[in-house]
JSON list of C-alpha atoms in Angstrom, two decimals:
[
{"chain": "A", "resi": 1, "resn": "MET", "atom": "CA", "xyz": [27.02, -25.42, -69.54]},
{"chain": "A", "resi": 2, "resn": "LYS", "atom": "CA", "xyz": [25.52, -27.48, -66.66]},
{"chain": "A", "resi": 3, "resn": "GLY", "atom": "CA", "xyz": [28.13, -25.99, -64.26]},
{"chain": "A", "resi": 4, "resn": "LYS", "atom": "CA", "xyz": [27.02, -22.68, -64.31]},
{"chain": "A", "resi": 5, "resn": "LYS", "atom": "CA", "xyz": [23.16, -23.67, -64.07]},
{"chain": "A", "resi": 6, "resn": "PHE", "atom": "CA", "xyz": [24.69, -25.90, -60.72]},
{"chain": "A", "resi": 7, "resn": "LEU", "atom": "CA", "xyz": [26.90, -22.87, -59.58]},
{"chain": "A", "resi": 8, "resn": "ALA", "atom": "CA", "xyz": [23.18, -20.51, -60.23]},
{"chain": "A", "resi": 9, "resn": "GLY", "atom": "CA", "xyz": [21.23, -22.35, -58.28]},
{"chain": "A", "resi": 10, "resn": "VAL", "atom": "CA", "xyz": [23.68, -23.33, -55.52]},
{"chain": "A", "resi": 11, "resn": "LEU", "atom": "CA", "xyz": [23.54, -19.00, -55.23]},
{"chain": "A", "resi": 12, "resn": "ALA", "atom": "CA", "xyz": [20.17, -18.82, -55.18]},
{"chain": "A", "resi": 13, "resn": "GLY", "atom": "CA", "xyz": [19.41, -21.73, -52.13]},
{"chain": "A", "resi": 14, "resn": "LEU", "atom": "CA", "xyz": [22.05, -19.79, -50.23]},
{"chain": "A", "resi": 15, "resn": "SER", "atom": "CA", "xyz": [20.26, -16.52, -51.43]},
{"chain": "A", "resi": 16, "resn": "VAL", "atom": "CA", "xyz": [17.15, -17.74, -49.92]},
{"chain": "A", "resi": 17, "resn": "VAL", "atom": "CA", "xyz": [18.97, -18.83, -46.22]},
{"chain": "A", "resi": 18, "resn": "LEU", "atom": "CA", "xyz": [20.90, -16.14, -45.24]},
{"chain": "A", "resi": 19, "resn": "GLY", "atom": "CA", "xyz": [17.46, -14.21, -46.61]},
{"chain": "A", "resi": 20, "resn": "SER", "atom": "CA", "xyz": [15.81, -16.46, -44.33]},
{"chain": "A", "resi": 21, "resn": "TRP", "atom": "CA", "xyz": [18.41, -16.11, -41.34]},
{"chain": "A", "resi": 22, "resn": "GLY", "atom": "CA", "xyz": [17.41, -12.40, -42.14]},
{"chain": "A", "resi": 23, "resn": "LEU", "atom": "CA", "xyz": [14.10, -12.92, -41.54]},
{"chain": "A", "resi": 24, "resn": "VAL", "atom": "CA", "xyz": [14.54, -14.51, -37.98]},
{"chain": "A", "resi": 25, "resn": "ALA", "atom": "CA", "xyz": [16.85, -12.83, -36.66]},
{"chain": "A", "resi": 26, "resn": "CYS", "atom": "CA", "xyz": [14.86, -9.80, -37.12]},
{"chain": "A", "resi": 27, "resn": "GLY", "atom": "CA", "xyz": [11.41, -11.48, -36.79]},
{"chain": "A", "resi": 28, "resn": "GLY", "atom": "CA", "xyz": [12.68, -13.30, -33.36]},
{"chain": "A", "resi": 29, "resn": "THR", "atom": "CA", "xyz": [14.76, -9.39, -32.15]},
{"chain": "A", "resi": 30, "resn": "ASP", "atom": "CA", "xyz": [10.86, -7.87, -32.61]},
{"chain": "A", "resi": 31, "resn": "SER", "atom": "CA", "xyz": [9.60, -10.83, -31.00]},
{"chain": "A", "resi": 32, "resn": "SER", "atom": "CA", "xyz": [11.22, -11.00, -27.86]},
{"chain": "A", "resi": 33, "resn": "SER", "atom": "CA", "xyz": [11.00, -7.27, -27.28]},
{"chain": "A", "resi": 34, "resn": "SER", "atom": "CA", "xyz": [7.78, -7.29, -27.87]},
{"chain": "A", "resi": 35, "resn": "SER", "atom": "CA", "xyz": [6.92, -10.60, -25.57]},
{"chain": "A", "resi": 36, "resn": "SER", "atom": "CA", "xyz": [8.91, -8.32, -22.87]},
{"chain": "A", "resi": 37, "resn": "GLU", "atom": "CA", "xyz": [7.43, -5.10, -22.87]},
{"chain": "A", "resi": 38, "resn": "ALA", "atom": "CA", "xyz": [4.32, -6.93, -23.11]},
{"chain": "A", "resi": 39, "resn": "ALA", "atom": "CA", "xyz": [5.22, -8.71, -19.79]},
{"chain": "A", "resi": 40, "resn": "GLN", "atom": "CA", "xyz": [6.03, -5.64, -18.24]},
{"chain": "A", "resi": 41, "resn": "PRO", "atom": "CA", "xyz": [3.23, -4.93, -15.40]},
{"chain": "A", "resi": 42, "resn": "LYS", "atom": "CA", "xyz": [1.08, -2.21, -14.62]},
{"chain": "A", "resi": 43, "resn": "GLY", "atom": "CA", "xyz": [-0.86, -0.95, -12.11]},
{"chain": "A", "resi": 44, "resn": "VAL", "atom": "CA", "xyz": [-0.73, -2.56, -9.12]},
{"chain": "A", "resi": 45, "resn": "LEU", "atom": "CA", "xyz": [1.66, -5.59, -8.28]},
{"chain": "A", "resi": 46, "resn": "TYR", "atom": "CA", "xyz": [0.83, -8.62, -6.40]},
{"chain": "A", "resi": 47, "resn": "GLU", "atom": "CA", "xyz": [3.15, -11.62, -5.14]},
{"chain": "A", "resi": 48, "resn": "VAL", "atom": "CA", "xyz": [2.08, -15.02, -4.01]},
{"chain": "A", "resi": 49, "resn": "VAL", "atom": "CA", "xyz": [3.65, -15.56, -0.12]},
{"chain": "A", "resi": 50, "resn": "GLY", "atom": "CA", "xyz": [2.37, -19.35, 0.84]},
{"chain": "A", "resi": 51, "resn": "ASP", "atom": "CA", "xyz": [-1.43, -19.96, 0.21]},
{"chain": "A", "resi": 52, "resn": "THR", "atom": "CA", "xyz": [-1.88, -16.31, 0.40]},
{"chain": "A", "resi": 53, "resn": "ALA", "atom": "CA", "xyz": [-1.16, -12.39, -1.72]},
{"chain": "A", "resi": 54, "resn": "GLN", "atom": "CA", "xyz": [0.60, -9.50, -0.92]},
{"chain": "A", "resi": 55, "resn": "VAL", "atom": "CA", "xyz": [0.88, -5.74, -2.77]},
{"chain": "A", "resi": 56, "resn": "VAL", "atom": "CA", "xyz": [4.24, -5.52, -3.43]},
{"chain": "A", "resi": 57, "resn": "GLY", "atom": "CA", "xyz": [4.10, -2.53, -5.36]},
{"chain": "A", "resi": 58, "resn": "TYR", "atom": "CA", "xyz": [2.30, 0.09, -7.57]},
{"chain": "A", "resi": 59, "resn": "ASP", "atom": "CA", "xyz": [4.25, 0.66, -11.28]},
{"chain": "A", "resi": 60, "resn": "GLY", "atom": "CA", "xyz": [0.70, 2.48, -13.15]},
{"chain": "A", "resi": 61, "resn": "GLU", "atom": "CA", "xyz": [-0.37, 6.22, -13.82]},
{"chain": "A", "resi": 62, "resn": "GLU", "atom": "CA", "xyz": [-3.59, 5.90, -12.79]},
{"chain": "A", "resi": 63, "resn": "GLU", "atom": "CA", "xyz": [-4.48, 8.09, -9.80]},
{"chain": "A", "resi": 64, "resn": "SER", "atom": "CA", "xyz": [-7.83, 6.43, -8.25]},
{"chain": "A", "resi": 65, "resn": "VAL", "atom": "CA", "xyz": [-6.49, 2.21, -7.42]},
{"chain": "A", "resi": 66, "resn": "THR", "atom": "CA", "xyz": [-8.20, -0.37, -6.27]},
{"chain": "A", "resi": 67, "resn": "ILE", "atom": "CA", "xyz": [-6.46, -3.39, -4.99]},
{"chain": "A", "resi": 68, "resn": "GLU", "atom": "CA", "xyz": [-8.62, -6.58, -5.89]},
{"chain": "A", "resi": 69, "resn": "GLU", "atom": "CA", "xyz": [-9.41, -9.54, -3.32]},
{"chain": "A", "resi": 70, "resn": "MET", "atom": "CA", "xyz": [-7.91, -12.22, -5.35]},
{"chain": "A", "resi": 71, "resn": "TYR", "atom": "CA", "xyz": [-4.45, -12.50, -7.64]},
{"chain": "A", "resi": 72, "resn": "GLU", "atom": "CA", "xyz": [-3.86, -16.64, -9.25]},
{"chain": "A", "resi": 73, "resn": "GLY", "atom": "CA", "xyz": [-6.79, -17.75, -6.84]},
{"chain": "A", "resi": 74, "resn": "VAL", "atom": "CA", "xyz": [-5.86, -16.61, -3.83]},
{"chain": "A", "resi": 75, "resn": "MET", "atom": "CA", "xyz": [-6.89, -14.30, -1.39]},
{"chain": "A", "resi": 76, "resn": "VAL", "atom": "CA", "xyz": [-4.47, -10.49, -1.08]},
{"chain": "A", "resi": 77, "resn": "THR", "atom": "CA", "xyz": [-4.06, -10.94, 2.32]},
{"chain": "A", "resi": 78, "resn": "LYS", "atom": "CA", "xyz": [-2.24, -7.52, 3.07]},
{"chain": "A", "resi": 79, "resn": "ILE", "atom": "CA", "xyz": [-0.67, -4.51, 1.67]},
{"chain": "A", "resi": 80, "resn": "GLY", "atom": "CA", "xyz": [3.54, -5.02, 1.85]},
{"chain": "A", "resi": 81, "resn": "ASP", "atom": "CA", "xyz": [5.33, -3.48, 3.67]},
{"chain": "A", "resi": 82, "resn": "ASN", "atom": "CA", "xyz": [6.50, 0.10, 0.92]},
{"chain": "A", "resi": 83, "resn": "ALA", "atom": "CA", "xyz": [3.69, -1.34, -1.64]},
{"chain": "A", "resi": 84, "resn": "PHE", "atom": "CA", "xyz": [2.63, 2.40, -2.45]},
{"chain": "A", "resi": 85, "resn": "LYS", "atom": "CA", "xyz": [5.40, 3.89, -0.98]},
{"chain": "A", "resi": 86, "resn": "ASN", "atom": "CA", "xyz": [5.83, 8.06, -2.39]},
{"chain": "A", "resi": 87, "resn": "SER", "atom": "CA", "xyz": [3.57, 7.22, -5.34]},
{"chain": "A", "resi": 88, "resn": "SER", "atom": "CA", "xyz": [0.83, 10.10, -7.02]},
{"chain": "A", "resi": 89, "resn": "ILE", "atom": "CA", "xyz": [-1.86, 8.06, -5.37]},
{"chain": "A", "resi": 90, "resn": "THR", "atom": "CA", "xyz": [-5.33, 10.11, -4.42]},
{"chain": "A", "resi": 91, "resn": "GLY", "atom": "CA", "xyz": [-7.68, 7.07, -3.31]},
{"chain": "A", "resi": 92, "resn": "VAL", "atom": "CA", "xyz": [-7.21, 3.73, -2.95]},
{"chain": "A", "resi": 93, "resn": "GLU", "atom": "CA", "xyz": [-10.02, 0.73, -2.70]},
{"chain": "A", "resi": 94, "resn": "ILE", "atom": "CA", "xyz": [-9.04, -1.66, -0.16]},
{"chain": "A", "resi": 95, "resn": "PRO", "atom": "CA", "xyz": [-10.74, -5.26, 0.11]},
{"chain": "A", "resi": 96, "resn": "ASP", "atom": "CA", "xyz": [-11.90, -7.33, 2.77]},
{"chain": "A", "resi": 97, "resn": "THR", "atom": "CA", "xyz": [-10.00, -9.99, 2.11]},
{"chain": "A", "resi": 98, "resn": "VAL", "atom": "CA", "xyz": [-6.41, -7.11, 3.53]},
{"chain": "A", "resi": 99, "resn": "THR", "atom": "CA", "xyz": [-6.07, -7.74, 7.21]},
{"chain": "A", "resi": 100, "resn": "VAL", "atom": "CA", "xyz": [-2.54, -6.54, 7.09]},
{"chain": "A", "resi": 101, "resn": "ILE", "atom": "CA", "xyz": [-0.82, -2.78, 6.72]},
{"chain": "A", "resi": 102, "resn": "GLY", "atom": "CA", "xyz": [3.21, -2.84, 5.81]},
{"chain": "A", "resi": 103, "resn": "ASN", "atom": "CA", "xyz": [5.20, -0.84, 7.11]},
{"chain": "A", "resi": 104, "resn": "SER", "atom": "CA", "xyz": [5.42, 2.30, 5.52]},
{"chain": "A", "resi": 105, "resn": "ALA", "atom": "CA", "xyz": [3.09, 1.29, 2.67]},
{"chain": "A", "resi": 106, "resn": "PHE", "atom": "CA", "xyz": [1.57, 4.16, 2.00]},
{"chain": "A", "resi": 107, "resn": "TYR", "atom": "CA", "xyz": [4.43, 7.10, 3.35]},
{"chain": "A", "resi": 108, "resn": "GLY", "atom": "CA", "xyz": [4.51, 9.72, 1.72]},
{"chain": "A", "resi": 109, "resn": "CYS", "atom": "CA", "xyz": [1.21, 9.48, -0.32]},
{"chain": "A", "resi": 110, "resn": "ALA", "atom": "CA", "xyz": [1.08, 13.20, -0.06]},
{"chain": "A", "resi": 111, "resn": "GLY", "atom": "CA", "xyz": [-1.96, 13.15, -2.50]},
{"chain": "A", "resi": 112, "resn": "LEU", "atom": "CA", "xyz": [-4.06, 10.14, -0.43]},
{"chain": "A", "resi": 113, "resn": "THR", "atom": "CA", "xyz": [-7.20, 12.67, 0.39]},
{"chain": "A", "resi": 114, "resn": "GLU", "atom": "CA", "xyz": [-9.43, 9.23, 2.41]},
{"chain": "A", "resi": 115, "resn": "ILE", "atom": "CA", "xyz": [-8.47, 5.58, 3.32]},
{"chain": "A", "resi": 116, "resn": "VAL", "atom": "CA", "xyz": [-10.71, 3.44, 4.51]},
{"chain": "A", "resi": 117, "resn": "ILE", "atom": "CA", "xyz": [-9.42, 0.35, 6.37]},
{"chain": "A", "resi": 118, "resn": "PRO", "atom": "CA", "xyz": [-11.48, -2.78, 5.89]},
{"chain": "A", "resi": 119, "resn": "GLU", "atom": "CA", "xyz": [-12.88, -3.86, 9.25]},
{"chain": "A", "resi": 120, "resn": "GLU", "atom": "CA", "xyz": [-10.46, -7.35, 8.27]},
{"chain": "A", "resi": 121, "resn": "VAL", "atom": "CA", "xyz": [-7.70, -5.16, 9.57]},
{"chain": "A", "resi": 122, "resn": "THR", "atom": "CA", "xyz": [-5.89, -6.03, 12.62]},
{"chain": "A", "resi": 123, "resn": "THR", "atom": "CA", "xyz": [-2.45, -4.54, 11.94]},
{"chain": "A", "resi": 124, "resn": "ILE", "atom": "CA", "xyz": [-1.43, -0.91, 10.74]},
{"chain": "A", "resi": 125, "resn": "GLY", "atom": "CA", "xyz": [2.58, -0.91, 10.40]},
{"chain": "A", "resi": 126, "resn": "LYS", "atom": "CA", "xyz": [5.35, 1.50, 11.52]},
{"chain": "A", "resi": 127, "resn": "SER", "atom": "CA", "xyz": [4.30, 4.51, 9.28]},
{"chain": "A", "resi": 128, "resn": "ALA", "atom": "CA", "xyz": [2.44, 2.94, 7.17]},
{"chain": "A", "resi": 129, "resn": "PHE", "atom": "CA", "xyz": [1.33, 6.10, 6.52]},
{"chain": "A", "resi": 130, "resn": "GLU", "atom": "CA", "xyz": [3.70, 8.63, 8.03]},
{"chain": "A", "resi": 131, "resn": "ASP", "atom": "CA", "xyz": [3.93, 11.24, 5.40]},
{"chain": "A", "resi": 132, "resn": "CYS", "atom": "CA", "xyz": [0.38, 11.39, 4.42]},
{"chain": "A", "resi": 133, "resn": "SER", "atom": "CA", "xyz": [-0.32, 14.62, 4.39]},
{"chain": "A", "resi": 134, "resn": "GLY", "atom": "CA", "xyz": [-4.12, 15.34, 3.09]},
{"chain": "A", "resi": 135, "resn": "LEU", "atom": "CA", "xyz": [-5.01, 12.62, 4.80]},
{"chain": "A", "resi": 136, "resn": "THR", "atom": "CA", "xyz": [-7.63, 14.13, 7.36]},
{"chain": "A", "resi": 137, "resn": "GLN", "atom": "CA", "xyz": [-9.70, 12.33, 9.10]},
{"chain": "A", "resi": 138, "resn": "VAL", "atom": "CA", "xyz": [-9.10, 8.26, 9.89]},
{"chain": "A", "resi": 139, "resn": "VAL", "atom": "CA", "xyz": [-10.90, 5.31, 11.33]},
{"chain": "A", "resi": 140, "resn": "VAL", "atom": "CA", "xyz": [-8.99, 2.67, 12.93]},
{"chain": "A", "resi": 141, "resn": "PRO", "atom": "CA", "xyz": [-11.46, -0.28, 12.27]},
{"chain": "A", "resi": 142, "resn": "ASP", "atom": "CA", "xyz": [-12.28, -2.51, 16.25]},
{"chain": "A", "resi": 143, "resn": "ASN", "atom": "CA", "xyz": [-10.24, -5.39, 14.55]},
{"chain": "A", "resi": 144, "resn": "VAL", "atom": "CA", "xyz": [-7.08, -3.47, 14.57]},
{"chain": "A", "resi": 145, "resn": "THR", "atom": "CA", "xyz": [-4.83, -4.72, 17.46]},
{"chain": "A", "resi": 146, "resn": "SER", "atom": "CA", "xyz": [-1.50, -2.48, 17.41]},
{"chain": "A", "resi": 147, "resn": "ILE", "atom": "CA", "xyz": [-1.14, 1.10, 15.23]},
{"chain": "A", "resi": 148, "resn": "GLY", "atom": "CA", "xyz": [2.39, 1.75, 14.20]},
{"chain": "A", "resi": 149, "resn": "ALA", "atom": "CA", "xyz": [5.13, 3.96, 15.43]},
{"chain": "A", "resi": 150, "resn": "SER", "atom": "CA", "xyz": [5.30, 6.86, 13.39]},
{"chain": "A", "resi": 151, "resn": "ALA", "atom": "CA", "xyz": [1.51, 5.66, 11.60]},
{"chain": "A", "resi": 152, "resn": "PHE", "atom": "CA", "xyz": [0.10, 8.78, 11.17]},
{"chain": "A", "resi": 153, "resn": "GLN", "atom": "CA", "xyz": [3.17, 10.18, 11.81]},
{"chain": "A", "resi": 154, "resn": "ASN", "atom": "CA", "xyz": [3.50, 14.20, 10.22]},
{"chain": "A", "resi": 155, "resn": "CYS", "atom": "CA", "xyz": [-0.50, 14.27, 8.74]},
{"chain": "A", "resi": 156, "resn": "THR", "atom": "CA", "xyz": [-0.65, 18.10, 8.79]},
{"chain": "A", "resi": 157, "resn": "SER", "atom": "CA", "xyz": [-4.52, 18.32, 7.20]},
{"chain": "A", "resi": 158, "resn": "LEU", "atom": "CA", "xyz": [-5.57, 14.71, 9.85]},
{"chain": "A", "resi": 159, "resn": "THR", "atom": "CA", "xyz": [-8.35, 16.79, 12.51]},
{"chain": "A", "resi": 160, "resn": "SER", "atom": "CA", "xyz": [-9.97, 14.18, 13.29]},
{"chain": "A", "resi": 161, "resn": "VAL", "atom": "CA", "xyz": [-9.12, 9.79, 14.11]},
{"chain": "A", "resi": 162, "resn": "THR", "atom": "CA", "xyz": [-11.32, 6.98, 15.80]},
{"chain": "A", "resi": 163, "resn": "ILE", "atom": "CA", "xyz": [-9.86, 3.90, 17.45]},
{"chain": "A", "resi": 164, "resn": "GLY", "atom": "CA", "xyz": [-11.01, 0.50, 17.85]},
{"chain": "A", "resi": 165, "resn": "GLU", "atom": "CA", "xyz": [-11.50, -0.88, 20.83]},
{"chain": "A", "resi": 166, "resn": "SER", "atom": "CA", "xyz": [-9.72, -4.06, 20.70]},
{"chain": "A", "resi": 167, "resn": "VAL", "atom": "CA", "xyz": [-6.14, -1.62, 19.64]},
{"chain": "A", "resi": 168, "resn": "ALA", "atom": "CA", "xyz": [-3.55, -3.21, 22.38]},
{"chain": "A", "resi": 169, "resn": "SER", "atom": "CA", "xyz": [-0.71, -0.96, 21.01]},
{"chain": "A", "resi": 170, "resn": "ILE", "atom": "CA", "xyz": [0.07, 2.09, 19.87]},
{"chain": "A", "resi": 171, "resn": "GLY", "atom": "CA", "xyz": [3.55, 2.82, 19.17]},
{"chain": "A", "resi": 172, "resn": "ASP", "atom": "CA", "xyz": [5.93, 5.78, 19.89]},
{"chain": "A", "resi": 173, "resn": "GLY", "atom": "CA", "xyz": [5.18, 8.70, 17.35]},
{"chain": "A", "resi": 174, "resn": "ALA", "atom": "CA", "xyz": [2.28, 7.33, 16.49]},
{"chain": "A", "resi": 175, "resn": "PHE", "atom": "CA", "xyz": [0.54, 10.74, 15.38]},
{"chain": "A", "resi": 176, "resn": "ASP", "atom": "CA", "xyz": [3.70, 13.35, 15.60]},
{"chain": "A", "resi": 177, "resn": "PHE", "atom": "CA", "xyz": [3.10, 16.56, 14.27]},
{"chain": "A", "resi": 178, "resn": "SER", "atom": "CA", "xyz": [-0.26, 16.02, 12.95]},
{"chain": "A", "resi": 179, "resn": "THR", "atom": "CA", "xyz": [-0.92, 19.39, 13.95]},
{"chain": "A", "resi": 180, "resn": "ALA", "atom": "CA", "xyz": [-4.11, 20.13, 12.90]},
{"chain": "A", "resi": 181, "resn": "LEU", "atom": "CA", "xyz": [-5.86, 17.23, 14.56]},
{"chain": "A", "resi": 182, "resn": "SER", "atom": "CA", "xyz": [-8.23, 18.66, 17.30]},
{"chain": "A", "resi": 183, "resn": "SER", "atom": "CA", "xyz": [-10.09, 14.80, 17.90]},
{"chain": "A", "resi": 184, "resn": "ILE", "atom": "CA", "xyz": [-9.64, 11.62, 19.07]},
{"chain": "A", "resi": 185, "resn": "THR", "atom": "CA", "xyz": [-12.04, 9.10, 19.99]},
{"chain": "A", "resi": 186, "resn": "PHE", "atom": "CA", "xyz": [-11.97, 5.87, 21.11]},
{"chain": "A", "resi": 187, "resn": "ASN", "atom": "CA", "xyz": [-14.95, 3.38, 21.01]},
{"chain": "A", "resi": 188, "resn": "GLY", "atom": "CA", "xyz": [-14.26, 1.09, 24.01]},
{"chain": "A", "resi": 189, "resn": "THR", "atom": "CA", "xyz": [-14.27, 2.31, 27.65]},
{"chain": "A", "resi": 190, "resn": "LYS", "atom": "CA", "xyz": [-12.02, 4.31, 29.97]},
{"chain": "A", "resi": 191, "resn": "ALA", "atom": "CA", "xyz": [-10.57, 1.03, 31.54]},
{"chain": "A", "resi": 192, "resn": "GLN", "atom": "CA", "xyz": [-9.78, 0.04, 28.08]},
{"chain": "A", "resi": 193, "resn": "TRP", "atom": "CA", "xyz": [-8.10, 2.81, 26.56]},
{"chain": "A", "resi": 194, "resn": "ASN", "atom": "CA", "xyz": [-5.97, 2.86, 30.12]},
{"chain": "A", "resi": 195, "resn": "LYS", "atom": "CA", "xyz": [-4.32, -0.67, 29.41]},
{"chain": "A", "resi": 196, "resn": "ILE", "atom": "CA", "xyz": [-3.31, 0.00, 25.96]},
{"chain": "A", "resi": 197, "resn": "ASP", "atom": "CA", "xyz": [0.36, 0.22, 26.06]},
{"chain": "A", "resi": 198, "resn": "ILE", "atom": "CA", "xyz": [0.78, 3.71, 24.49]},
{"chain": "A", "resi": 199, "resn": "ALA", "atom": "CA", "xyz": [4.12, 5.25, 23.83]},
{"chain": "A", "resi": 200, "resn": "ASP", "atom": "CA", "xyz": [5.40, 8.22, 26.06]},
{"chain": "A", "resi": 201, "resn": "SER", "atom": "CA", "xyz": [5.54, 10.44, 22.71]},
{"chain": "A", "resi": 202, "resn": "TRP", "atom": "CA", "xyz": [2.72, 9.03, 20.73]},
{"chain": "A", "resi": 203, "resn": "LEU", "atom": "CA", "xyz": [1.40, 13.10, 20.58]},
{"chain": "A", "resi": 204, "resn": "THR", "atom": "CA", "xyz": [4.23, 15.27, 20.03]},
{"chain": "A", "resi": 205, "resn": "GLN", "atom": "CA", "xyz": [3.35, 18.53, 18.96]},
{"chain": "A", "resi": 206, "resn": "VAL", "atom": "CA", "xyz": [0.06, 17.89, 17.94]},
{"chain": "A", "resi": 207, "resn": "GLN", "atom": "CA", "xyz": [-1.23, 20.87, 21.07]},
{"chain": "A", "resi": 208, "resn": "LEU", "atom": "CA", "xyz": [-5.17, 20.58, 19.36]},
{"chain": "A", "resi": 209, "resn": "VAL", "atom": "CA", "xyz": [-5.93, 17.54, 21.22]},
{"chain": "A", "resi": 210, "resn": "GLU", "atom": "CA", "xyz": [-7.02, 17.46, 25.20]},
{"chain": "A", "resi": 211, "resn": "LYS", "atom": "CA", "xyz": [-8.75, 14.59, 26.02]},
{"chain": "A", "resi": 212, "resn": "ILE", "atom": "CA", "xyz": [-9.69, 11.26, 25.25]},
{"chain": "A", "resi": 213, "resn": "VAL", "atom": "CA", "xyz": [-13.74, 11.00, 24.09]},
{"chain": "A", "resi": 214, "resn": "CYS", "atom": "CA", "xyz": [-14.29, 7.01, 25.12]},
{"chain": "A", "resi": 215, "resn": "ALA", "atom": "CA", "xyz": [-17.98, 4.98, 25.42]},
{"chain": "A", "resi": 216, "resn": "ASP", "atom": "CA", "xyz": [-18.05, 5.89, 28.99]},
{"chain": "A", "resi": 217, "resn": "GLY", "atom": "CA", "xyz": [-16.71, 9.41, 29.67]},
{"chain": "A", "resi": 218, "resn": "ASP", "atom": "CA", "xyz": [-13.25, 11.16, 29.06]},
{"chain": "A", "resi": 219, "resn": "VAL", "atom": "CA", "xyz": [-9.62, 10.44, 29.12]},
{"chain": "A", "resi": 220, "resn": "ASP", "atom": "CA", "xyz": [-7.56, 13.73, 30.08]},
{"chain": "A", "resi": 221, "resn": "LEU", "atom": "CA", "xyz": [-4.10, 14.01, 27.91]}
]
């Protein structure tokens, strides 16, 4: 009788242990899965580089997005290469902390109809807004010193551009095939414009622009 009771006790204990293992396994799997799903970032993606941060991608569904000024206690100073490339965004709010818009940052954002580039931006990278066919006007701030090659290429709805007085270089094909472009204003003087390092083919297939309107007169093209 004692032997049967002992065996029954052992079996009962083993059943509890096995049941517990089963619960732990299931619970662990579910918890891990939930944790993994929760850990997946959405929206604007950032990365800390040195003592600043940059936007490295977009994994959201919102059409209008806001870039934060701070990420993990440091300032967001750059929109990195390819950050919003081919995304479906229609609007983006860029903070004043950003100084660099990287290569192909907004390449192929056909739904983007308006962009306000902050005054603090100094560099617009290659193909930064290429194929943004919804853009209608662009103001390049006075602090920008370089506009990269193909920066606004094939922006087929673009009708007017204002270029800041500090621009020192405009890359190859910067406004190529932006066929609706009819007005380019330069905030500096004619002498300043003539000192800019401008690629020969910066304005290919743009037939409507005949002059650059400068602060002290026009420069014929």
